[in-house]
Amino acid sequence: MPLWSARSCNCMITALSDAGCADLAQSLFEAMPERTTVSWNALIAAFAMAGRAGDARACFDAMAEERNLATWNSLLLGLVQADDRLHDARGIFDRMPRRDVVAYTTVMSGYARAGDLNEAGAVFDSMPERDTVAGTKLMAAYSQNGRVDSAEILFRTMPARDIVSWNTLIGGYGQNARADDARSVFDRMPARSSVSWNAMIAALAQIGRCGEARAVFESMPGRDSLSWNGIISGYSSSSDGRRGAIDALRGMALDGSRPDRVTFLAVLGACTSSGSLGEALEIFGLIRDHGLDPAPEHFSCVVDMLGRSGRLRETQDLIEQMPDLPSQSQWASLLSSCTIHRDVKLGEIAARRVSENASEAGAARISLRNIYAVAATSLQSR
């Protein structure tokens, strides 16, 4: 490549890395007549982004040019993202001649991802300078692991907070079913984004306080599809939320928001909870009316409801109409319904399809024997 400068090649390696083309990036790197530290860093980053931690480490070890902070950080990221290389990442971190906030945050995030929150907290505490991003990441890790009180303590001691920090604390309280604490934080926020409002709606909705969630929803300055999905999901988890979910779906259309697959799944879930088959079929038909293809989860809701209601042939037809190959779960649902409704012939068909997965064959045979037993008992009692 006599006409290509090292700078041009480095840019191309980075572009290939961003596109997930690590092999092409490596080929270009190997064809370069001259390589710089930036070239090596770009290839290490390409391997790291592709999940090839071993190749990133080999490249690091073979590096002829002087390593800089970006070199170390690229390798550190690749090792942390690998499932079994956290110990190696810590070794690299400890060897680094100089560390910046990126290095500390990367290792801290690795420990948090592995569930070692004590070590994650220790790395955070050892940071010479802590920034809001690192603190917010640790808050999120605490909340996701049920330690929302630790997240709150960290939030209070942070020298600076941004709206992401506030939203993370609200979301953490919501994840841990502490809606009143979430509301206290929400009310104290100096400014709110749509994420703030949606997190507050979700915190209330997921513990069944749909009326309060709706009041927050109605007071929003602007609503998006996430807002509507949050309130609809709240209704779907309530035993009597079917009407609220369907009304919200209609309100969504009037508001100009476009329902997505999540929206329809939540409404179908509300219909399933209340046993409203007719409305579930109507909602299922609306999915395509809105230009969407039903996902397997949508099919599963309707398959379950049709089967439990005894409409077994329609259940079979729906399964066979799925654009993708039906999973064993849909056939297993039909098999269960055949047991309830004593349909031996269709049960045999469903059992054969479930048995195509060897790990499920034993359970299918047991279900089929149950169908035979129930059918025989029924004949004897006549």
mmCIF file of C-alpha atoms in Angstrom:
data_model
loop_
_atom_site.group_PDB
_atom_site.id
_atom_site.type_symbol
_atom_site.label_atom_id
_atom_site.label_comp_id
_atom_site.label_asym_id
_atom_site.label_seq_id
_atom_site.Cartn_x
_atom_site.Cartn_y
_atom_site.Cartn_z
ATOM 1 C CA MET A 1 0.000 0.000 0.000
ATOM 2 C CA PRO A 2 2.555 2.631 -1.038
ATOM 3 C CA LEU A 3 -0.036 5.400 -1.370
ATOM 4 C CA TRP A 4 -1.622 4.845 2.025
ATOM 5 C CA SER A 5 -0.190 6.601 5.018
ATOM 6 C CA ALA A 6 -0.094 5.049 8.477
ATOM 7 C CA ARG A 7 -2.684 7.589 9.548
ATOM 8 C CA SER A 8 -5.094 6.495 6.802
ATOM 9 C CA CYS A 9 -4.627 2.839 7.679
ATOM 10 C CA ASN A 10 -5.185 3.556 11.359
ATOM 11 C CA CYS A 11 -8.466 5.277 10.536
ATOM 12 C CA MET A 12 -9.553 2.296 8.442
ATOM 13 C CA ILE A 13 -8.630 -0.186 11.187
ATOM 14 C CA THR A 14 -10.706 1.828 13.637
ATOM 15 C CA ALA A 15 -13.633 1.921 11.199
ATOM 16 C CA LEU A 16 -13.413 -1.843 10.659
ATOM 17 C CA SER A 17 -13.242 -2.312 14.426
ATOM 18 C CA ASP A 18 -16.408 -0.241 14.906
ATOM 19 C CA ALA A 19 -18.111 -2.392 12.265
ATOM 20 C CA GLY A 20 -17.135 -5.591 14.075
ATOM 21 C CA CYS A 21 -14.730 -6.708 11.346
ATOM 22 C CA ALA A 22 -11.723 -7.691 13.457
ATOM 23 C CA ASP A 23 -10.326 -10.132 10.874
ATOM 24 C CA LEU A 24 -10.278 -7.464 8.163
ATOM 25 C CA ALA A 25 -8.733 -5.014 10.623
ATOM 26 C CA GLN A 26 -5.993 -7.565 11.347
ATOM 27 C CA SER A 27 -5.355 -8.146 7.628
ATOM 28 C CA LEU A 28 -4.979 -4.438 7.022
ATOM 29 C CA PHE A 29 -2.704 -4.100 10.048
ATOM 30 C CA GLU A 30 -0.438 -6.906 8.805
ATOM 31 C CA ALA A 31 -0.223 -5.317 5.354
ATOM 32 C CA MET A 32 0.913 -1.942 6.700
ATOM 33 C CA PRO A 33 4.521 -1.107 5.752
ATOM 34 C CA GLU A 34 4.894 0.967 8.918
ATOM 35 C CA ARG A 35 3.007 0.714 12.185
ATOM 36 C CA THR A 36 2.716 3.184 14.987
ATOM 37 C CA THR A 37 1.496 2.920 18.554
ATOM 38 C CA VAL A 38 -1.883 4.090 17.272
ATOM 39 C CA SER A 39 -1.941 1.145 14.836
ATOM 40 C CA TRP A 40 -1.326 -1.375 17.596
ATOM 41 C CA ASN A 41 -3.888 0.311 19.829
ATOM 42 C CA ALA A 42 -6.477 0.193 17.063
ATOM 43 C CA LEU A 43 -5.967 -3.546 16.506
ATOM 44 C CA ILE A 44 -6.059 -4.318 20.238
ATOM 45 C CA ALA A 45 -9.303 -2.338 20.454
ATOM 46 C CA ALA A 46 -10.703 -4.258 17.461
ATOM 47 C CA PHE A 47 -10.012 -7.587 19.167
ATOM 48 C CA ALA A 48 -11.431 -6.292 22.442
ATOM 49 C CA MET A 49 -14.663 -5.105 20.821
ATOM 50 C CA ALA A 50 -15.019 -8.461 19.043
ATOM 51 C CA GLY A 51 -14.742 -10.351 22.334
ATOM 52 C CA ARG A 52 -11.384 -11.853 21.376
ATOM 53 C CA ALA A 53 -9.549 -11.205 24.623
ATOM 54 C CA GLY A 54 -6.844 -13.782 23.880
ATOM 55 C CA ASP A 55 -5.953 -12.124 20.586
ATOM 56 C CA ALA A 56 -5.969 -8.704 22.254
ATOM 57 C CA ARG A 57 -3.522 -9.971 24.881
ATOM 58 C CA ALA A 58 -1.272 -11.611 22.256
ATOM 59 C CA CYS A 59 -1.204 -8.376 20.276
ATOM 60 C CA PHE A 60 -0.370 -6.425 23.433
ATOM 61 C CA ASP A 61 2.480 -8.796 24.291
ATOM 62 C CA ALA A 62 3.883 -8.651 20.730
ATOM 63 C CA MET A 63 3.723 -4.872 20.527
ATOM 64 C CA ALA A 64 7.013 -3.440 19.311
ATOM 65 C CA GLU A 65 6.187 0.222 19.817
ATOM 66 C CA GLU A 66 5.968 1.920 23.197
ATOM 67 C CA ARG A 67 2.660 1.361 24.967
ATOM 68 C CA ASN A 68 0.654 4.326 26.107
ATOM 69 C CA LEU A 69 -2.375 4.673 28.372
ATOM 70 C CA ALA A 70 -4.780 3.909 25.507
ATOM 71 C CA THR A 71 -2.965 0.609 24.891
ATOM 72 C CA TRP A 72 -3.419 -0.538 28.466
ATOM 73 C CA ASN A 73 -7.040 0.598 28.596
ATOM 74 C CA SER A 74 -7.924 -1.208 25.355
ATOM 75 C CA LEU A 75 -6.513 -4.486 26.649
ATOM 76 C CA LEU A 76 -8.158 -3.937 30.025
ATOM 77 C CA LEU A 77 -11.548 -3.526 28.366
ATOM 78 C CA GLY A 78 -11.122 -6.695 26.307
ATOM 79 C CA LEU A 79 -10.224 -8.755 29.372
ATOM 80 C CA VAL A 80 -13.038 -7.353 31.498
ATOM 81 C CA GLN A 81 -15.623 -8.082 28.806
ATOM 82 C CA ALA A 82 -14.536 -11.736 28.599
ATOM 83 C CA ASP A 83 -16.408 -14.103 30.870
ATOM 84 C CA ASP A 84 -13.374 -15.673 32.536
ATOM 85 C CA ARG A 85 -10.579 -13.103 32.321
ATOM 86 C CA LEU A 86 -11.351 -10.767 35.235
ATOM 87 C CA HIS A 87 -8.359 -12.059 37.203
ATOM 88 C CA ASP A 88 -6.112 -11.311 34.205
ATOM 89 C CA ALA A 89 -7.680 -7.866 33.914
ATOM 90 C CA ARG A 90 -6.830 -7.149 37.534
ATOM 91 C CA GLY A 91 -3.260 -8.235 36.893
ATOM 92 C CA ILE A 92 -2.986 -5.797 33.981
ATOM 93 C CA PHE A 93 -4.595 -3.052 36.057
ATOM 94 C CA ASP A 94 -2.066 -3.556 38.856
ATOM 95 C CA ARG A 95 0.818 -3.469 36.350
ATOM 96 C CA MET A 96 -0.259 -0.240 34.673
ATOM 97 C CA PRO A 97 2.419 2.455 35.012
ATOM 98 C CA ARG A 98 -0.310 5.066 35.150
ATOM 99 C CA ARG A 99 -4.069 4.772 35.619
ATOM 100 C CA ASP A 100 -6.837 7.170 34.700
ATOM 101 C CA VAL A 101 -10.533 7.238 35.548
ATOM 102 C CA VAL A 102 -11.264 5.026 32.521
ATOM 103 C CA ALA A 103 -9.045 2.240 33.881
ATOM 104 C CA TYR A 104 -10.595 2.401 37.336
ATOM 105 C CA THR A 105 -14.123 2.479 35.940
ATOM 106 C CA THR A 106 -13.440 -0.473 33.611
ATOM 107 C CA VAL A 107 -12.167 -2.713 36.411
ATOM 108 C CA MET A 108 -14.893 -1.577 38.793
ATOM 109 C CA SER A 109 -17.527 -2.411 36.163
ATOM 110 C CA GLY A 110 -15.928 -5.838 35.659
ATOM 111 C CA TYR A 111 -16.257 -6.692 39.336
ATOM 112 C CA ALA A 112 -19.824 -5.373 39.391
ATOM 113 C CA ARG A 113 -20.714 -7.474 36.366
ATOM 114 C CA ALA A 114 -19.288 -10.536 38.128
ATOM 115 C CA GLY A 115 -21.392 -9.775 41.208
ATOM 116 C CA ASP A 116 -18.385 -8.952 43.411
ATOM 117 C CA LEU A 117 -19.778 -5.674 44.710
ATOM 118 C CA ASN A 118 -17.395 -5.465 47.655
ATOM 119 C CA GLU A 119 -14.383 -5.472 45.329
ATOM 120 C CA ALA A 120 -16.166 -3.089 42.943
ATOM 121 C CA GLY A 121 -16.713 -0.704 45.856
ATOM 122 C CA ALA A 122 -13.077 -1.069 46.929
ATOM 123 C CA VAL A 123 -11.854 -0.117 43.440
ATOM 124 C CA PHE A 124 -14.190 2.882 43.427
ATOM 125 C CA ASP A 125 -12.969 3.986 46.863
ATOM 126 C CA SER A 126 -9.350 3.744 45.710
ATOM 127 C CA MET A 127 -9.891 6.119 42.782
ATOM 128 C CA PRO A 128 -7.783 9.275 43.205
ATOM 129 C CA GLU A 129 -10.521 11.231 41.457
ATOM 130 C CA ARG A 130 -14.056 9.913 41.244
ATOM 131 C CA ASP A 131 -16.359 11.092 38.519
ATOM 132 C CA THR A 132 -20.113 10.980 38.193
ATOM 133 C CA VAL A 133 -20.041 8.247 35.543
ATOM 134 C CA ALA A 134 -18.156 5.802 37.775
ATOM 135 C CA GLY A 135 -20.378 6.578 40.755
ATOM 136 C CA THR A 136 -23.539 6.106 38.728
ATOM 137 C CA LYS A 137 -22.327 2.764 37.355
ATOM 138 C CA LEU A 138 -21.678 1.524 40.884
ATOM 139 C CA MET A 139 -25.089 2.787 42.024
ATOM 140 C CA ALA A 140 -26.736 0.806 39.243
ATOM 141 C CA ALA A 141 -24.796 -2.333 40.204
ATOM 142 C CA TYR A 142 -25.827 -1.984 43.847
ATOM 143 C CA SER A 143 -29.484 -1.544 42.870
ATOM 144 C CA GLN A 144 -29.514 -4.491 40.493
ATOM 145 C CA ASN A 145 -28.193 -6.702 43.278
ATOM 146 C CA GLY A 146 -30.722 -5.586 45.901
ATOM 147 C CA ARG A 147 -28.397 -3.171 47.705
ATOM 148 C CA VAL A 148 -30.331 -0.007 46.998
ATOM 149 C CA ASP A 149 -29.438 1.426 50.434
ATOM 150 C CA SER A 150 -25.771 1.288 49.405
ATOM 151 C CA ALA A 151 -26.732 3.055 46.182
ATOM 152 C CA GLU A 152 -28.457 5.784 48.184
ATOM 153 C CA ILE A 153 -25.425 6.278 50.447
ATOM 154 C CA LEU A 154 -23.179 6.548 47.398
ATOM 155 C CA PHE A 155 -25.597 9.008 45.788
ATOM 156 C CA ARG A 156 -25.549 11.235 48.871
ATOM 157 C CA THR A 157 -21.739 11.294 49.021
ATOM 158 C CA MET A 158 -21.178 12.007 45.318
ATOM 159 C CA PRO A 159 -19.571 15.449 44.883
ATOM 160 C CA ALA A 160 -21.554 16.036 41.702
ATOM 161 C CA ARG A 161 -24.741 14.479 40.388
ATOM 162 C CA ASP A 162 -26.315 14.627 36.991
ATOM 163 C CA ILE A 163 -29.753 13.639 35.812
ATOM 164 C CA VAL A 164 -28.521 10.109 35.061
ATOM 165 C CA SER A 165 -27.556 9.695 38.728
ATOM 166 C CA TRP A 166 -30.993 10.825 39.877
ATOM 167 C CA ASN A 167 -32.705 8.526 37.383
ATOM 168 C CA THR A 168 -30.524 5.594 38.445
ATOM 169 C CA LEU A 169 -31.587 6.014 42.074
ATOM 170 C CA ILE A 170 -35.277 6.222 41.134
ATOM 171 C CA GLY A 171 -34.896 3.128 38.969
ATOM 172 C CA GLY A 172 -33.072 1.330 41.769
ATOM 173 C CA TYR A 173 -35.871 1.992 44.220
ATOM 174 C CA GLY A 174 -38.363 0.855 41.597
ATOM 175 C CA GLN A 175 -36.474 -2.404 40.972
ATOM 176 C CA ASN A 176 -36.595 -3.102 44.696
ATOM 177 C CA ALA A 177 -40.331 -2.331 45.118
ATOM 178 C CA ARG A 178 -39.728 0.856 47.116
ATOM 179 C CA ALA A 179 -42.026 3.199 45.261
ATOM 180 C CA ASP A 180 -42.401 5.688 48.130
ATOM 181 C CA ASP A 181 -38.634 6.205 48.278
ATOM 182 C CA ALA A 182 -38.598 6.556 44.493
ATOM 183 C CA ARG A 183 -41.313 9.206 44.752
ATOM 184 C CA SER A 184 -39.333 11.097 47.396
ATOM 185 C CA VAL A 185 -36.314 11.264 45.087
ATOM 186 C CA PHE A 186 -38.502 12.129 42.095
ATOM 187 C CA ASP A 187 -40.070 15.062 43.954
ATOM 188 C CA ARG A 188 -36.630 16.422 44.936
ATOM 189 C CA MET A 189 -35.155 16.349 41.434
ATOM 190 C CA PRO A 190 -33.917 19.745 40.214
ATOM 191 C CA ALA A 191 -34.911 18.756 36.660
ATOM 192 C CA ARG A 192 -36.595 15.752 35.095
ATOM 193 C CA SER A 193 -36.274 13.972 31.788
ATOM 194 C CA SER A 194 -38.657 11.524 30.153
ATOM 195 C CA VAL A 195 -36.534 8.773 31.733
ATOM 196 C CA SER A 196 -37.336 10.198 35.186
ATOM 197 C CA TRP A 197 -41.063 10.158 34.549
ATOM 198 C CA ASN A 198 -40.997 6.682 33.015
ATOM 199 C CA ALA A 199 -38.974 5.286 35.922
ATOM 200 C CA MET A 200 -41.469 6.727 38.389
ATOM 201 C CA ILE A 201 -44.408 5.269 36.459
ATOM 202 C CA ALA A 202 -42.700 1.857 36.363
ATOM 203 C CA ALA A 203 -41.919 1.973 40.099
ATOM 204 C CA LEU A 204 -45.594 2.479 40.936
ATOM 205 C CA ALA A 205 -47.043 0.236 38.246
ATOM 206 C CA GLN A 206 -44.973 -2.835 39.001
ATOM 207 C CA ILE A 207 -46.280 -3.014 42.579
ATOM 208 C CA GLY A 208 -49.887 -2.611 41.461
ATOM 209 C CA ARG A 209 -50.417 1.066 42.311
ATOM 210 C CA CYS A 210 -51.882 1.705 38.892
ATOM 211 C CA GLY A 211 -54.002 4.685 39.954
ATOM 212 C CA GLU A 212 -50.956 6.581 41.202
ATOM 213 C CA ALA A 213 -48.965 5.521 38.162
ATOM 214 C CA ARG A 214 -51.744 6.860 35.952
ATOM 215 C CA ALA A 215 -51.744 10.172 37.862
ATOM 216 C CA VAL A 216 -47.998 10.554 37.257
ATOM 217 C CA PHE A 217 -48.530 9.581 33.633
ATOM 218 C CA GLU A 218 -51.264 12.192 33.178
ATOM 219 C CA SER A 219 -49.069 14.926 34.641
ATOM 220 C CA MET A 220 -46.169 14.271 32.270
ATOM 221 C CA PRO A 221 -45.257 17.262 30.085
ATOM 222 C CA GLY A 222 -44.717 14.916 27.142
ATOM 223 C CA ARG A 223 -45.275 11.197 26.633
ATOM 224 C CA ASP A 224 -43.424 8.704 24.506
ATOM 225 C CA SER A 225 -43.956 5.035 23.718
ATOM 226 C CA LEU A 226 -41.990 4.024 26.825
ATOM 227 C CA SER A 227 -44.418 6.019 28.973
ATOM 228 C CA TRP A 228 -47.404 4.292 27.437
ATOM 229 C CA ASN A 229 -45.739 0.883 27.691
ATOM 230 C CA GLY A 230 -44.982 1.524 31.348
ATOM 231 C CA ILE A 231 -48.581 2.269 32.275
ATOM 232 C CA ILE A 232 -49.938 -0.570 30.107
ATOM 233 C CA SER A 233 -47.466 -3.021 31.669
ATOM 234 C CA GLY A 234 -48.684 -1.907 35.072
ATOM 235 C CA TYR A 235 -52.249 -2.704 34.130
ATOM 236 C CA SER A 236 -51.220 -6.072 32.684
ATOM 237 C CA SER A 237 -49.734 -7.171 36.009
ATOM 238 C CA SER A 238 -52.928 -6.287 37.855
ATOM 239 C CA SER A 239 -55.643 -8.921 38.216
ATOM 240 C CA ASP A 240 -58.318 -6.475 37.074
ATOM 241 C CA GLY A 241 -56.205 -4.400 34.695
ATOM 242 C CA ARG A 242 -57.506 -5.709 31.368
ATOM 243 C CA ARG A 243 -59.862 -2.802 30.749
ATOM 244 C CA GLY A 244 -57.242 -0.240 31.757
ATOM 245 C CA ALA A 245 -54.666 -1.817 29.440
ATOM 246 C CA ILE A 246 -57.046 -1.855 26.469
ATOM 247 C CA ASP A 247 -58.205 1.710 27.134
ATOM 248 C CA ALA A 248 -54.580 2.827 27.359
ATOM 249 C CA LEU A 249 -53.830 1.138 24.037
ATOM 250 C CA ARG A 250 -56.646 3.111 22.439
ATOM 251 C CA GLY A 251 -55.482 6.295 24.162
ATOM 252 C CA MET A 252 -52.017 5.702 22.794
ATOM 253 C CA ALA A 253 -53.344 5.802 19.238
ATOM 254 C CA LEU A 254 -55.280 9.004 19.947
ATOM 255 C CA ASP A 255 -52.142 10.569 21.432
ATOM 256 C CA GLY A 256 -50.227 9.886 18.226
ATOM 257 C CA SER A 257 -47.833 7.378 19.808
ATOM 258 C CA ARG A 258 -47.103 4.209 17.884
ATOM 259 C CA PRO A 259 -47.567 0.924 19.764
ATOM 260 C CA ASP A 260 -44.751 -1.583 19.391
ATOM 261 C CA ARG A 261 -44.379 -5.287 20.105
ATOM 262 C CA VAL A 262 -43.836 -4.610 23.810
ATOM 263 C CA THR A 263 -47.127 -2.714 23.947
ATOM 264 C CA PHE A 264 -49.108 -5.552 22.395
ATOM 265 C CA LEU A 265 -47.410 -8.160 24.561
ATOM 266 C CA ALA A 266 -48.405 -6.237 27.691
ATOM 267 C CA VAL A 267 -52.039 -5.947 26.557
ATOM 268 C CA LEU A 268 -52.138 -9.641 25.656
ATOM 269 C CA GLY A 269 -50.729 -10.375 29.093
ATOM 270 C CA ALA A 270 -53.595 -8.439 30.681
ATOM 271 C CA CYS A 271 -56.094 -10.424 28.607
ATOM 272 C CA THR A 272 -54.402 -13.681 29.614
ATOM 273 C CA SER A 273 -54.590 -12.779 33.312
ATOM 274 C CA SER A 274 -58.319 -12.118 33.054
ATOM 275 C CA GLY A 275 -59.078 -15.000 30.676
ATOM 276 C CA SER A 276 -60.503 -12.679 28.020
ATOM 277 C CA LEU A 277 -59.925 -14.785 24.926
ATOM 278 C CA GLY A 278 -62.115 -12.780 22.566
ATOM 279 C CA GLU A 279 -60.302 -9.535 23.301
ATOM 280 C CA ALA A 280 -56.944 -11.300 23.124
ATOM 281 C CA LEU A 281 -57.745 -12.500 19.602
ATOM 282 C CA GLU A 282 -58.805 -8.989 18.646
ATOM 283 C CA ILE A 283 -55.571 -7.503 20.031
ATOM 284 C CA PHE A 284 -53.527 -10.200 18.302
ATOM 285 C CA GLY A 285 -55.118 -9.197 14.991
ATOM 286 C CA LEU A 286 -54.243 -5.539 15.596
ATOM 287 C CA ILE A 287 -50.520 -6.323 15.653
ATOM 288 C CA ARG A 288 -50.385 -6.771 11.889
ATOM 289 C CA ASP A 289 -52.786 -3.856 11.408
ATOM 290 C CA HIS A 290 -50.038 -1.676 12.883
ATOM 291 C CA GLY A 291 -47.456 -2.991 10.434
ATOM 292 C CA LEU A 292 -45.798 -5.382 12.865
ATOM 293 C CA ASP A 293 -45.201 -9.115 12.680
ATOM 294 C CA PRO A 294 -46.240 -11.009 15.809
ATOM 295 C CA ALA A 295 -43.281 -12.321 17.784
ATOM 296 C CA PRO A 296 -43.164 -15.834 19.291
ATOM 297 C CA GLU A 297 -44.171 -14.336 22.643
ATOM 298 C CA HIS A 298 -47.404 -12.986 21.134
ATOM 299 C CA PHE A 299 -48.191 -16.389 19.642
ATOM 300 C CA SER A 300 -47.488 -18.057 22.990
ATOM 301 C CA CYS A 301 -50.064 -15.899 24.786
ATOM 302 C CA VAL A 302 -52.811 -16.753 22.307
ATOM 303 C CA VAL A 303 -51.803 -20.425 22.040
ATOM 304 C CA ASP A 304 -52.076 -20.734 25.807
ATOM 305 C CA MET A 305 -55.484 -19.061 25.947
ATOM 306 C CA LEU A 306 -56.950 -20.986 23.007
ATOM 307 C CA GLY A 307 -55.699 -24.263 24.408
ATOM 308 C CA ARG A 308 -57.018 -23.694 27.909
ATOM 309 C CA SER A 309 -60.419 -22.785 26.473
ATOM 310 C CA GLY A 310 -60.593 -26.127 24.640
ATOM 311 C CA ARG A 311 -60.251 -24.754 21.107
ATOM 312 C CA LEU A 312 -57.491 -27.217 20.350
ATOM 313 C CA ARG A 313 -57.732 -27.398 16.547
ATOM 314 C CA GLU A 314 -57.498 -23.613 16.337
ATOM 315 C CA THR A 315 -54.485 -23.802 18.649
ATOM 316 C CA GLN A 316 -52.800 -26.281 16.326
ATOM 317 C CA ASP A 317 -53.608 -24.149 13.279
ATOM 318 C CA LEU A 318 -52.159 -21.048 14.945
ATOM 319 C CA ILE A 319 -48.942 -22.853 15.874
ATOM 320 C CA GLU A 320 -48.523 -24.127 12.320
ATOM 321 C CA GLN A 321 -49.133 -20.630 10.938
ATOM 322 C CA MET A 322 -46.144 -19.184 12.804
ATOM 323 C CA PRO A 323 -43.725 -17.642 10.297
ATOM 324 C CA ASP A 324 -40.748 -19.053 12.179
ATOM 325 C CA LEU A 325 -40.567 -22.649 13.261
ATOM 326 C CA PRO A 326 -42.595 -23.033 16.467
ATOM 327 C CA SER A 327 -40.568 -23.723 19.571
ATOM 328 C CA GLN A 328 -41.155 -26.712 21.805
ATOM 329 C CA SER A 329 -42.849 -24.393 24.303
ATOM 330 C CA GLN A 330 -45.827 -23.801 21.993
ATOM 331 C CA TRP A 331 -46.253 -27.527 21.319
ATOM 332 C CA ALA A 332 -45.809 -28.247 25.027
ATOM 333 C CA SER A 333 -48.592 -25.777 25.785
ATOM 334 C CA LEU A 334 -50.866 -27.564 23.326
ATOM 335 C CA LEU A 335 -49.890 -30.919 24.845
ATOM 336 C CA SER A 336 -50.859 -29.650 28.290
ATOM 337 C CA SER A 337 -54.205 -28.450 26.950
ATOM 338 C CA CYS A 338 -54.789 -31.849 25.329
ATOM 339 C CA THR A 339 -54.323 -33.442 28.750
ATOM 340 C CA ILE A 340 -56.908 -31.122 30.284
ATOM 341 C CA HIS A 341 -59.419 -31.688 27.483
ATOM 342 C CA ARG A 342 -58.660 -35.409 26.896
ATOM 343 C CA ASP A 343 -57.785 -35.123 23.208
ATOM 344 C CA VAL A 344 -55.690 -38.232 22.551
ATOM 345 C CA LYS A 345 -55.171 -37.817 18.807
ATOM 346 C CA LEU A 346 -53.998 -34.226 18.933
ATOM 347 C CA GLY A 347 -52.025 -34.978 22.079
ATOM 348 C CA GLU A 348 -50.039 -37.601 20.177
ATOM 349 C CA ILE A 349 -49.210 -35.061 17.477
ATOM 350 C CA ALA A 350 -48.117 -32.474 20.045
ATOM 351 C CA ALA A 351 -46.064 -35.055 21.970
ATOM 352 C CA ARG A 352 -44.186 -36.039 18.792
ATOM 353 C CA ARG A 353 -43.307 -32.407 18.124
ATOM 354 C CA VAL A 354 -42.181 -31.798 21.700
ATOM 355 C CA SER A 355 -40.067 -34.991 21.551
ATOM 356 C CA GLU A 356 -38.059 -33.570 18.651
ATOM 357 C CA ASN A 357 -36.071 -31.919 21.417
ATOM 358 C CA ALA A 358 -34.378 -34.889 23.099
ATOM 359 C CA SER A 359 -34.237 -33.152 26.477
ATOM 360 C CA GLU A 360 -38.044 -32.796 26.479
ATOM 361 C CA ALA A 361 -38.875 -36.305 25.233
ATOM 362 C CA GLY A 362 -39.266 -37.799 28.706
ATOM 363 C CA ALA A 363 -41.662 -35.108 29.853
ATOM 364 C CA ALA A 364 -43.660 -35.518 26.622
ATOM 365 C CA ARG A 365 -44.053 -39.260 27.198
ATOM 366 C CA ILE A 366 -45.285 -38.656 30.738
ATOM 367 C CA SER A 367 -47.833 -36.113 29.507
ATOM 368 C CA LEU A 368 -49.013 -38.500 26.809
ATOM 369 C CA ARG A 369 -49.438 -41.312 29.347
ATOM 370 C CA ASN A 370 -51.521 -38.935 31.442
ATOM 371 C CA ILE A 371 -53.750 -38.226 28.450
ATOM 372 C CA TYR A 372 -54.247 -41.975 27.858
ATOM 373 C CA ALA A 373 -55.028 -42.510 31.552
ATOM 374 C CA VAL A 374 -57.552 -39.683 31.709
ATOM 375 C CA ALA A 375 -59.206 -40.819 28.472
ATOM 376 C CA ALA A 376 -59.421 -44.443 29.699
ATOM 377 C CA THR A 377 -60.953 -43.349 32.992
ATOM 378 C CA SER A 378 -63.485 -41.281 31.131
ATOM 379 C CA LEU A 379 -64.496 -44.267 28.956
ATOM 380 C CA GLN A 380 -64.832 -46.575 31.953
ATOM 381 C CA SER A 381 -67.103 -44.158 33.760
ATOM 382 C CA ARG A 382 -69.628 -44.087 30.923
#
